[in-house]
PDB file of C-alpha atoms in Angstrom:
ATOM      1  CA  UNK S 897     -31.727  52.716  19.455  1.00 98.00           C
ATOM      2  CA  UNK S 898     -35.247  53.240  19.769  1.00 98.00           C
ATOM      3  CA  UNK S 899     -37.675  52.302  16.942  1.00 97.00           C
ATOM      4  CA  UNK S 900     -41.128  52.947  17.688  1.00 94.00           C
ATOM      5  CA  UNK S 901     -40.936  52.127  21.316  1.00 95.00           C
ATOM      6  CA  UNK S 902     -38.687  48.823  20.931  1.00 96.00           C
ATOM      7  CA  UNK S 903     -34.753  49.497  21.715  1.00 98.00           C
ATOM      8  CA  UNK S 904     -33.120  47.498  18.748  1.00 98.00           C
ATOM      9  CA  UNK S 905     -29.478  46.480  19.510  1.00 98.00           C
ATOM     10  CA  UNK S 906     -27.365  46.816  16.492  1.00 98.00           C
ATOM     11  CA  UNK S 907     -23.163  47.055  16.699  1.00 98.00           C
ATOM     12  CA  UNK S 908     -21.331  48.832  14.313  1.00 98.00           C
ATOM     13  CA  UNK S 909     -17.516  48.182  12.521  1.00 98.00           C
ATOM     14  CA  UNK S 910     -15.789  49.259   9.428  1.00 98.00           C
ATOM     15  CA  UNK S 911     -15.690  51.987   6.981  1.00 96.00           C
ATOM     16  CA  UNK S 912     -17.493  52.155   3.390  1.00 98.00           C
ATOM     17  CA  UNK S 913     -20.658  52.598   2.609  1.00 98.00           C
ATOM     18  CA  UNK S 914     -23.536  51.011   4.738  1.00 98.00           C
ATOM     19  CA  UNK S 915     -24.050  46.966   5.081  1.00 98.00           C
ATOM     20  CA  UNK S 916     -26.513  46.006   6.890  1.00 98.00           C
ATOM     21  CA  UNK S 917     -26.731  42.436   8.029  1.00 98.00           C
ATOM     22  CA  UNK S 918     -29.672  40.587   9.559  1.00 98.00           C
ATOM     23  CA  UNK S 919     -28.987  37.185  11.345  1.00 98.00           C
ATOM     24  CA  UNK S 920     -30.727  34.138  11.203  1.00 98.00           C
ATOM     25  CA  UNK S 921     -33.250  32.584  13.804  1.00 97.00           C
ATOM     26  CA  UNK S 922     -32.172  32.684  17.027  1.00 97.00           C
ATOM     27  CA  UNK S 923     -29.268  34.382  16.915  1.00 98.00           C
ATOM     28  CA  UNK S 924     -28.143  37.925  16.980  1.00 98.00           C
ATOM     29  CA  UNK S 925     -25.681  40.271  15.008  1.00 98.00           C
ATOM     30  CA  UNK S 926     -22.236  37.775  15.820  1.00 97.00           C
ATOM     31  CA  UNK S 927     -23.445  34.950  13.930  1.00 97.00           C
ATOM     32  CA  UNK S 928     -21.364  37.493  11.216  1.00 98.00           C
ATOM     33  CA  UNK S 929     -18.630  37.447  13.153  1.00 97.00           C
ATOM     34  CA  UNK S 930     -16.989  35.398  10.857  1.00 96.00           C
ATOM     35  CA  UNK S 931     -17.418  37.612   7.965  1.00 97.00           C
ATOM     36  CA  UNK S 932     -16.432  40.992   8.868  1.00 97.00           C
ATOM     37  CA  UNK S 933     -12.933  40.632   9.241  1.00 97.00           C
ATOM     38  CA  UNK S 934     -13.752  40.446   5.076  1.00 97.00           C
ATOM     39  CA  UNK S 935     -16.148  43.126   4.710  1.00 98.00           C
ATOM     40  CA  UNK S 936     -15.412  45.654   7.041  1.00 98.00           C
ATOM     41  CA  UNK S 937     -12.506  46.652   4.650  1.00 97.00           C
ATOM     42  CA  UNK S 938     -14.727  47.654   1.965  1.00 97.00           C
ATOM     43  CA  UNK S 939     -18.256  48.228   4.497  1.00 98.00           C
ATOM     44  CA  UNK S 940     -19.708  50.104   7.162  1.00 98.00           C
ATOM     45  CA  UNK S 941     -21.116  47.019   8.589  1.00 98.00           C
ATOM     46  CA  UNK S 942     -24.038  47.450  10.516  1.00 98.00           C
ATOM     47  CA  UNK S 943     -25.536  44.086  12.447  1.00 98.00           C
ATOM     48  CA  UNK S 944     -28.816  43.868  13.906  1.00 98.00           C
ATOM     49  CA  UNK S 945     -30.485  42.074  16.700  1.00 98.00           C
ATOM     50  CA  UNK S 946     -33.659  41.784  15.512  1.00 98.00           C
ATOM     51  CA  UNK S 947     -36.462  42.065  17.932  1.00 97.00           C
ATOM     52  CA  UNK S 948     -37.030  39.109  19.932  1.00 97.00           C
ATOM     53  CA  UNK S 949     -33.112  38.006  19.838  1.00 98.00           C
ATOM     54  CA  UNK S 950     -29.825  39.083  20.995  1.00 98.00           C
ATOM     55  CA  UNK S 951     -29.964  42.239  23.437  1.00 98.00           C
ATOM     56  CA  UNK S 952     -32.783  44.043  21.345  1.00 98.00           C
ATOM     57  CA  UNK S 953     -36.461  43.892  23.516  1.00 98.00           C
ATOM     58  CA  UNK S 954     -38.494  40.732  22.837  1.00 98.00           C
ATOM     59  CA  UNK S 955     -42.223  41.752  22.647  1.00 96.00           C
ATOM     60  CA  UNK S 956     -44.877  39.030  22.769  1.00 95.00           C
ATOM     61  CA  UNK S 957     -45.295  37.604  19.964  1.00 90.00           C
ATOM     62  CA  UNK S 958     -46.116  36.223  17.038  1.00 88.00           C
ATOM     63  CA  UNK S 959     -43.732  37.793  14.877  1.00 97.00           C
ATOM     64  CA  UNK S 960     -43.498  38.075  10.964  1.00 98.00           C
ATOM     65  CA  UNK S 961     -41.373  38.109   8.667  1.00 98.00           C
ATOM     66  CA  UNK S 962     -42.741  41.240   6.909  1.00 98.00           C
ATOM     67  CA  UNK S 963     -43.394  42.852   9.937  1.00 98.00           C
ATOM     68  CA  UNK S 964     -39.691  42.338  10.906  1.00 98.00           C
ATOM     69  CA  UNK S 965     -38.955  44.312   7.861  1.00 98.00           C
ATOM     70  CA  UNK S 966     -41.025  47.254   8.696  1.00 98.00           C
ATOM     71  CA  UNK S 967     -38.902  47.192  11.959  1.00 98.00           C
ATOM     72  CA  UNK S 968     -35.044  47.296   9.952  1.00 98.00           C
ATOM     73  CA  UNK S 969     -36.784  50.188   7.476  1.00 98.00           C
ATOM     74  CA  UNK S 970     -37.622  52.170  10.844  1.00 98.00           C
ATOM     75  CA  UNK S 971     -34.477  51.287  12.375  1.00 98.00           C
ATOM     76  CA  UNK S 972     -32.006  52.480   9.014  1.00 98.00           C
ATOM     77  CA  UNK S 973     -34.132  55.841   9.530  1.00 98.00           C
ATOM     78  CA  UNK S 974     -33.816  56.302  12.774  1.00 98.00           C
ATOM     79  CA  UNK S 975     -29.918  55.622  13.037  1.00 98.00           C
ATOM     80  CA  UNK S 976     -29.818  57.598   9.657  1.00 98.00           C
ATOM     81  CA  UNK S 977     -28.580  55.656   7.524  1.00 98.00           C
ATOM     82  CA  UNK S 978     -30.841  56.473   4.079  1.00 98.00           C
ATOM     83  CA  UNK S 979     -30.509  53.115   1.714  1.00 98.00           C
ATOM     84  CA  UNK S 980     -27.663  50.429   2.728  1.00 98.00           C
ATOM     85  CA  UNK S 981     -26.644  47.144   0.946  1.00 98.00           C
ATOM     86  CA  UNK S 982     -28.371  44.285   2.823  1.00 98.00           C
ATOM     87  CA  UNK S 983     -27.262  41.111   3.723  1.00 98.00           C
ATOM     88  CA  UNK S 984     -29.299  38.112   5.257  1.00 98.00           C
ATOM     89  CA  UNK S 985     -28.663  34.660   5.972  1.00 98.00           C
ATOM     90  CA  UNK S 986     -31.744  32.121   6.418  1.00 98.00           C
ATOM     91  CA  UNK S 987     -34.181  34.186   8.701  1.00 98.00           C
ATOM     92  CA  UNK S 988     -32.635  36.940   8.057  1.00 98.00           C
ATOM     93  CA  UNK S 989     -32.710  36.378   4.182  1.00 98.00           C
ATOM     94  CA  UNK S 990     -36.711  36.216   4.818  1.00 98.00           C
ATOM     95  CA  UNK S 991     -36.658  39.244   6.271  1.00 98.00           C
ATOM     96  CA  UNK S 992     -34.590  41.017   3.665  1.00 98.00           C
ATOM     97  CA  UNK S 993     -36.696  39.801   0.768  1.00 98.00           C
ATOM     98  CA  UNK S 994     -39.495  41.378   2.273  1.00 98.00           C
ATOM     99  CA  UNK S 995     -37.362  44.598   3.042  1.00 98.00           C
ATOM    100  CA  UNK S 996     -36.737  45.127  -0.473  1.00 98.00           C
ATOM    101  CA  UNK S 997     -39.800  44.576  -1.791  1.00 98.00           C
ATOM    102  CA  UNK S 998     -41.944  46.765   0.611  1.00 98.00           C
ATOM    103  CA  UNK S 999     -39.075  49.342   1.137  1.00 98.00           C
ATOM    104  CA  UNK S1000     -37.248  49.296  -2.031  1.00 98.00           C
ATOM    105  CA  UNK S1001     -35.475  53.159  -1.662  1.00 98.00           C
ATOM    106  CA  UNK S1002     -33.656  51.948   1.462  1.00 98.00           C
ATOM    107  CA  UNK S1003     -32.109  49.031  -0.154  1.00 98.00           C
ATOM    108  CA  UNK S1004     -29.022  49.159  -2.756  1.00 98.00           C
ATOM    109  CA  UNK S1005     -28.481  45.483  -3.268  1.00 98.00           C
ATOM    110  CA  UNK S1006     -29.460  42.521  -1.725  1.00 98.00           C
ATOM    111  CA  UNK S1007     -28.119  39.408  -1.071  1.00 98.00           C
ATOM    112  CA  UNK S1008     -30.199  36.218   0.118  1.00 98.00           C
ATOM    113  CA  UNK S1009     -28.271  33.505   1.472  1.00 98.00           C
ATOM    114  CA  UNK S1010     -29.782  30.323   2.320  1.00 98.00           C
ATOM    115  CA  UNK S1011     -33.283  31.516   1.995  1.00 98.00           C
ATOM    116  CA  UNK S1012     -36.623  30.780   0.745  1.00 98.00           C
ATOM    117  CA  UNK S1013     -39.537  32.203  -0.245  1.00 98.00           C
ATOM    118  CA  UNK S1014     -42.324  30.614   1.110  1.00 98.00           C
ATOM    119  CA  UNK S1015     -42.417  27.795   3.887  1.00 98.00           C
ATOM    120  CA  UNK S1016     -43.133  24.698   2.416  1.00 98.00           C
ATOM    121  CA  UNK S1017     -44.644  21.435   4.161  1.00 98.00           C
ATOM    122  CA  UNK S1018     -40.790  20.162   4.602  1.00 98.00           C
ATOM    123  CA  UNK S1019     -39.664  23.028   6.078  1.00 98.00           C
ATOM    124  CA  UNK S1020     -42.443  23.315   8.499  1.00 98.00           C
ATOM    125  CA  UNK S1021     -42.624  20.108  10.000  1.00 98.00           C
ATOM    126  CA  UNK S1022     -38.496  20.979  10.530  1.00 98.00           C
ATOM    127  CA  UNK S1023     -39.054  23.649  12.498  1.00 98.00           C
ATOM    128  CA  UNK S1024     -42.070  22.037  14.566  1.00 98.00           C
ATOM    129  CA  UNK S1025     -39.503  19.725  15.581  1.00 98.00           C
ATOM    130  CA  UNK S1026     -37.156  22.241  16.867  1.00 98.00           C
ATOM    131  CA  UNK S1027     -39.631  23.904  18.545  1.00 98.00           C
ATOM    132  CA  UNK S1028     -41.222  20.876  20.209  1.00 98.00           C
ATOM    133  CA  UNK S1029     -37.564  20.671  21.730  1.00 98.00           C
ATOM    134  CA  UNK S1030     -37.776  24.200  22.710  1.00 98.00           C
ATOM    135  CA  UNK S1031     -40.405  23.055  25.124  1.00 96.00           C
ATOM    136  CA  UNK S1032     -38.120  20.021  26.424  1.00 97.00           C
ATOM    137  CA  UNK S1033     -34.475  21.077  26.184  1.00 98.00           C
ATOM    138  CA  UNK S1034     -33.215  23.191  29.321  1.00 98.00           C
ATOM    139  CA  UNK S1035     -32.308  26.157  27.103  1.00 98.00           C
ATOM    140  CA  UNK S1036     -33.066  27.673  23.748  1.00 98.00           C
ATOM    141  CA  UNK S1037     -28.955  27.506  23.352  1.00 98.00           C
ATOM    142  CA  UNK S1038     -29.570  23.665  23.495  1.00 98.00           C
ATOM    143  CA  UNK S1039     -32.080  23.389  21.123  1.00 98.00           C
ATOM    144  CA  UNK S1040     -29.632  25.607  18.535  1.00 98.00           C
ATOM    145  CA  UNK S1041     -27.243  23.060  19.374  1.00 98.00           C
ATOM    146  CA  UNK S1042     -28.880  20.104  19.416  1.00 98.00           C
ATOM    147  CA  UNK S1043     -31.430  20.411  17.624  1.00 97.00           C
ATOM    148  CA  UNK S1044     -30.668  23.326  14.611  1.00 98.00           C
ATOM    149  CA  UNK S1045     -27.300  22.552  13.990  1.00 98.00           C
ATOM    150  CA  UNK S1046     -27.263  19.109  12.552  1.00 97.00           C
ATOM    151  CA  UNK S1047     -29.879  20.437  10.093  1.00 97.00           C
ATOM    152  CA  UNK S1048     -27.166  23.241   9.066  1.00 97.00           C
ATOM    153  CA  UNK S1049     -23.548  21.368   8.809  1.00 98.00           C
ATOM    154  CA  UNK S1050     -22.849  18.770   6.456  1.00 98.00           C
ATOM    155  CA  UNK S1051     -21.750  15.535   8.176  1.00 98.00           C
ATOM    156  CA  UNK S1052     -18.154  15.977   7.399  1.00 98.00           C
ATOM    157  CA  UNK S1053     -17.889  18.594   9.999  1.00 98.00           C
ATOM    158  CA  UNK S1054     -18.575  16.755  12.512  1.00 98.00           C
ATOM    159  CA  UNK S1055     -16.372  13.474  11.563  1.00 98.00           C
ATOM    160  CA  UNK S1056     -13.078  15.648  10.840  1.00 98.00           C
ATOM    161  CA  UNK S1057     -13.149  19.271  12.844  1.00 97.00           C
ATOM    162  CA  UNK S1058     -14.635  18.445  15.557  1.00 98.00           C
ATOM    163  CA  UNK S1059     -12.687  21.204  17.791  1.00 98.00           C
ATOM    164  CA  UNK S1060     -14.544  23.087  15.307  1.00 97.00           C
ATOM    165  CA  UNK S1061     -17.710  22.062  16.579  1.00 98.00           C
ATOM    166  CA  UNK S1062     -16.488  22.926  20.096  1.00 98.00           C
ATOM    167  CA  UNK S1063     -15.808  26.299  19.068  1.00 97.00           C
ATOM    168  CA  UNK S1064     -19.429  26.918  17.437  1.00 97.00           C
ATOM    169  CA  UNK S1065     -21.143  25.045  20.598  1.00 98.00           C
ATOM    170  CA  UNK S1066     -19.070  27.122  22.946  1.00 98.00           C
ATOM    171  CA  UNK S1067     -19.555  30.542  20.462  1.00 96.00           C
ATOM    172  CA  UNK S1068     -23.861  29.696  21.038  1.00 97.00           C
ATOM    173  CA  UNK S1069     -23.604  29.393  24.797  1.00 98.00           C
ATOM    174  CA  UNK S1070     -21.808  32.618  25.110  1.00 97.00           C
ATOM    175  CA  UNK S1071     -24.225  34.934  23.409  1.00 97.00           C
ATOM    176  CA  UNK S1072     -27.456  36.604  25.239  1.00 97.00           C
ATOM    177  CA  UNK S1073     -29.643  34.171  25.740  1.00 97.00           C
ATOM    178  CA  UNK S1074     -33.059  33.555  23.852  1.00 98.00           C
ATOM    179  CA  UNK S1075     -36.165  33.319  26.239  1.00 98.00           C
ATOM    180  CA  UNK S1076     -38.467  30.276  24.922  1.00 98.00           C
ATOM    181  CA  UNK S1077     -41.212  32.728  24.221  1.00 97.00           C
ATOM    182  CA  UNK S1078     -38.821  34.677  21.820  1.00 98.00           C
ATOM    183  CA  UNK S1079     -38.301  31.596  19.976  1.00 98.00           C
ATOM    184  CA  UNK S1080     -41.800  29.990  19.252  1.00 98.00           C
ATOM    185  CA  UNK S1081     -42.501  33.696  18.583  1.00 98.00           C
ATOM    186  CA  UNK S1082     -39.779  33.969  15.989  1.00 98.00           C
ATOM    187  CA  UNK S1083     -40.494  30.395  14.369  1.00 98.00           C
ATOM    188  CA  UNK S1084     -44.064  31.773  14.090  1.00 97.00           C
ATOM    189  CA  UNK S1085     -42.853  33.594  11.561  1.00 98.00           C
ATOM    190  CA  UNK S1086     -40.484  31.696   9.557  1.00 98.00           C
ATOM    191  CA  UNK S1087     -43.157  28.604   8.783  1.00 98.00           C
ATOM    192  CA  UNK S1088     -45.984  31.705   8.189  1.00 98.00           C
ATOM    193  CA  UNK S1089     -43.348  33.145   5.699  1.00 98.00           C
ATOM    194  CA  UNK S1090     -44.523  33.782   2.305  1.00 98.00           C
ATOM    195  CA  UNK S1091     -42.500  36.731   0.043  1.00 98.00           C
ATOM    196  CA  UNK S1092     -44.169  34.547  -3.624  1.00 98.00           C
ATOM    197  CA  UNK S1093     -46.047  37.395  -4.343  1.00 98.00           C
ATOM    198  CA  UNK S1094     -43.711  40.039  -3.458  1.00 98.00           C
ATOM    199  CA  UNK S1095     -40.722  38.634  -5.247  1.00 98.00           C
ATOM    200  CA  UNK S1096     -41.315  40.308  -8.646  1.00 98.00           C
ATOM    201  CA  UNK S1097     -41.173  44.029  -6.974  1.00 98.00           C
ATOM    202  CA  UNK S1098     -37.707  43.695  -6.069  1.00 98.00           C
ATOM    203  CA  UNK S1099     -35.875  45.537  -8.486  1.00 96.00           C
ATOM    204  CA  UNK S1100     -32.565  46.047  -6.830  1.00 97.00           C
ATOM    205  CA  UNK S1101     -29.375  44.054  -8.092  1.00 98.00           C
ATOM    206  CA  UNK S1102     -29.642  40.872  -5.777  1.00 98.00           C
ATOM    207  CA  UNK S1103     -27.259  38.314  -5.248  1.00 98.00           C
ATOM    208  CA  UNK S1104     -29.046  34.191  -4.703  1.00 98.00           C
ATOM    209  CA  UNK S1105     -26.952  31.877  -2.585  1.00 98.00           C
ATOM    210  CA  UNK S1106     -27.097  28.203  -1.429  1.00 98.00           C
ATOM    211  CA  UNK S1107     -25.067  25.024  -0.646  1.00 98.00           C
ATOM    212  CA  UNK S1108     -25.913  21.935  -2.671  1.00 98.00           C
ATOM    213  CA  UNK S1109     -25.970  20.021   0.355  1.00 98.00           C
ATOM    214  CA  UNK S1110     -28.537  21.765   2.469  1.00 98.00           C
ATOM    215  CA  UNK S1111     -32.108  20.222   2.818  1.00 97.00           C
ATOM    216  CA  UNK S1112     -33.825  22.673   4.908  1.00 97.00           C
ATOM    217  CA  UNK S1113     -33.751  25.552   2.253  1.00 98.00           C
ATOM    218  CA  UNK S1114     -32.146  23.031  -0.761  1.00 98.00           C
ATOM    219  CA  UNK S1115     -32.125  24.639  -3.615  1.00 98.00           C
ATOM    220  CA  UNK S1116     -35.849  23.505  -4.675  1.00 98.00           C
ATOM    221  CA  UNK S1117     -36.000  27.197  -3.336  1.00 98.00           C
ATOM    222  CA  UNK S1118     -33.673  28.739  -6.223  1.00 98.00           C
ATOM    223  CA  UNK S1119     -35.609  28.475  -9.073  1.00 98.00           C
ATOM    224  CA  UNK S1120     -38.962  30.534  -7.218  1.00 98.00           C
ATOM    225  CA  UNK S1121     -36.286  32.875  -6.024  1.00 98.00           C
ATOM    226  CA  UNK S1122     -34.430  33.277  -9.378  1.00 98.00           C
ATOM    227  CA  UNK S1123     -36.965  33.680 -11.236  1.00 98.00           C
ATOM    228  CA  UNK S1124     -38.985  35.859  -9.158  1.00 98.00           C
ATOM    229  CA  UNK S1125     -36.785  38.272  -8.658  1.00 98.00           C
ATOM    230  CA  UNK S1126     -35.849  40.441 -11.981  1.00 96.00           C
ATOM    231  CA  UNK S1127     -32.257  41.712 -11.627  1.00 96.00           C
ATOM    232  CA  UNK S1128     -30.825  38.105  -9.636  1.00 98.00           C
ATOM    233  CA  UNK S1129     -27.697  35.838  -9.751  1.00 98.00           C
ATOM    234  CA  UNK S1130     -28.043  32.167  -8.721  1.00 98.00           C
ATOM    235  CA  UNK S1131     -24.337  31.080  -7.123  1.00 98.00           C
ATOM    236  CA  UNK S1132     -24.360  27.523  -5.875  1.00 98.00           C
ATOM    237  CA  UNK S1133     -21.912  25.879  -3.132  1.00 98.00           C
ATOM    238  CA  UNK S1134     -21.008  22.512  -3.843  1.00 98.00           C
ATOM    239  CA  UNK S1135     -19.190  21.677  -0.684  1.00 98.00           C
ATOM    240  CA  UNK S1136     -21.924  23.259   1.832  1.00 98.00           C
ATOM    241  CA  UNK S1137     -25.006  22.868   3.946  1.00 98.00           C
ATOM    242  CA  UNK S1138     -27.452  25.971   5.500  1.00 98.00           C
ATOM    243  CA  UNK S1139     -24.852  27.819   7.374  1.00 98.00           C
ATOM    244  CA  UNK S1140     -21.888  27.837   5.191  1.00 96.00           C
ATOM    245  CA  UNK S1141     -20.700  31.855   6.832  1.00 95.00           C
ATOM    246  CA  UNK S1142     -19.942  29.347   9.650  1.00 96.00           C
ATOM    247  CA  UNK S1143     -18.639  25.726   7.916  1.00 97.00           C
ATOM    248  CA  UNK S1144     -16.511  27.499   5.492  1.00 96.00           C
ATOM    249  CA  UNK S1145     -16.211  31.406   6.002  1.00 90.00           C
TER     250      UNK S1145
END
């Protein structure tokens, strides 16, 4: 669809009323893939590449994570869906904070899952790495596997399923691949990232997830995010790292 002048891709499954899910960095709408086999019986499930990943157009950047929001407000309109639950993991979690806050009537609840709400000096120096590899690794797909994915799945993983791993490596390298560009232009925005001020708008009924065992958004994040937001529920996963929709569905 076309959102003031960018085509967003998006793909649609399920019946209910509207979900819309936002992915985390780098990838598009299938990093849910493993989800909606759950949700699509009670949701319309509506993912989104966001602009700059997937098979939506990948303007020069830098991006931001507010900015991204404005997008996924213009893009519910112009597919015409009015308000929609909204789901994001990581990135996408950034992205949805700041959709609720600064678009609040096109959001019905919200649920932030592995998030954060401002980049700290940890997190930054993470994601320099990754994007120092960006500029050294033959493919963006590499640096997601290479370099992201240790950061995301507890070591156990690895050690025991490591057909698993196979699967996930083979699931990266099989989606649309991310120019470099697209990338620094995305991680532009997650270490500018800063919802602070902007979490005690949100008023709608949101829903605060993280494993215990991740370290790039640990749950030093939860109390900022718990706190900030009125109307929020902390749930903690003992068992998980950053991208527990993938480790344990």
């Amino acid at each position: 669809v076309d959102v003031d002048g960018q085509l967003i891709n998006y793909d649609v499954q399920g019946e209910g009323e509207p979900l819309l899910l936002i992915p985390y960095t780098s990838a598009d709408h299938a990093c849910w893939a493993f989800q909606l086999p759950a949700y699509t019986e009670h949701f319309n499930c509506i993912a989104i590449d966001l602009p700059g990943s997937g098979e939506s157009d990948k303007p020069p950047g830098p991006y931001s994570t507010d900015g991204h929001a404005d997008q996924v407000a213009a893009f519910l309109g112009a597919i015409g869906i009015e308000d929609a639950h909204v789901a994001g993991i990581s990135f996408g979690a950034a992205v949805g904070m700041h959709l609720a806050a600064r678009h609040p009537d096109r959001v019905r609840s919200l649920s932030l899952h592995s998030g954060w709400h401002a980049s700290d000096d940890y997190l930054k120096i993470v994601v320099e790495q990754w994007r120092v590899l960006a500029t050294t690794l033959p493919t963006v797909a590499d640096v997601v596997i290479q370099g992201i994915f240790p950061w995301c799945f507890t070591p156990e993983m690895y050690a025991e399923r490591p057909e698993f791993v196979e699967t996930l490596v083979s699931f990266v390298r099989g989606r649309p691949a991310q120019p470099v560009d697209a990338f620094l232009a995305q991680t532009d925005a997650v270490l500018a990232h800063d919802a602070g001020a902007a979490l005690g708008t949100i008023d709608t009924p949101t829903l605060i997830t993280f494993g215990a065992r991740d370290v790039v958004c640990s749950t030093r994040f939860a109390e900022p995010l718990k706190g900030g937001i009125p109307a929020s529920e902390l749930v903690v996963f003992e068992h998980l790292s950053h991208a527990g929709l993938h480790e344990d569905p």
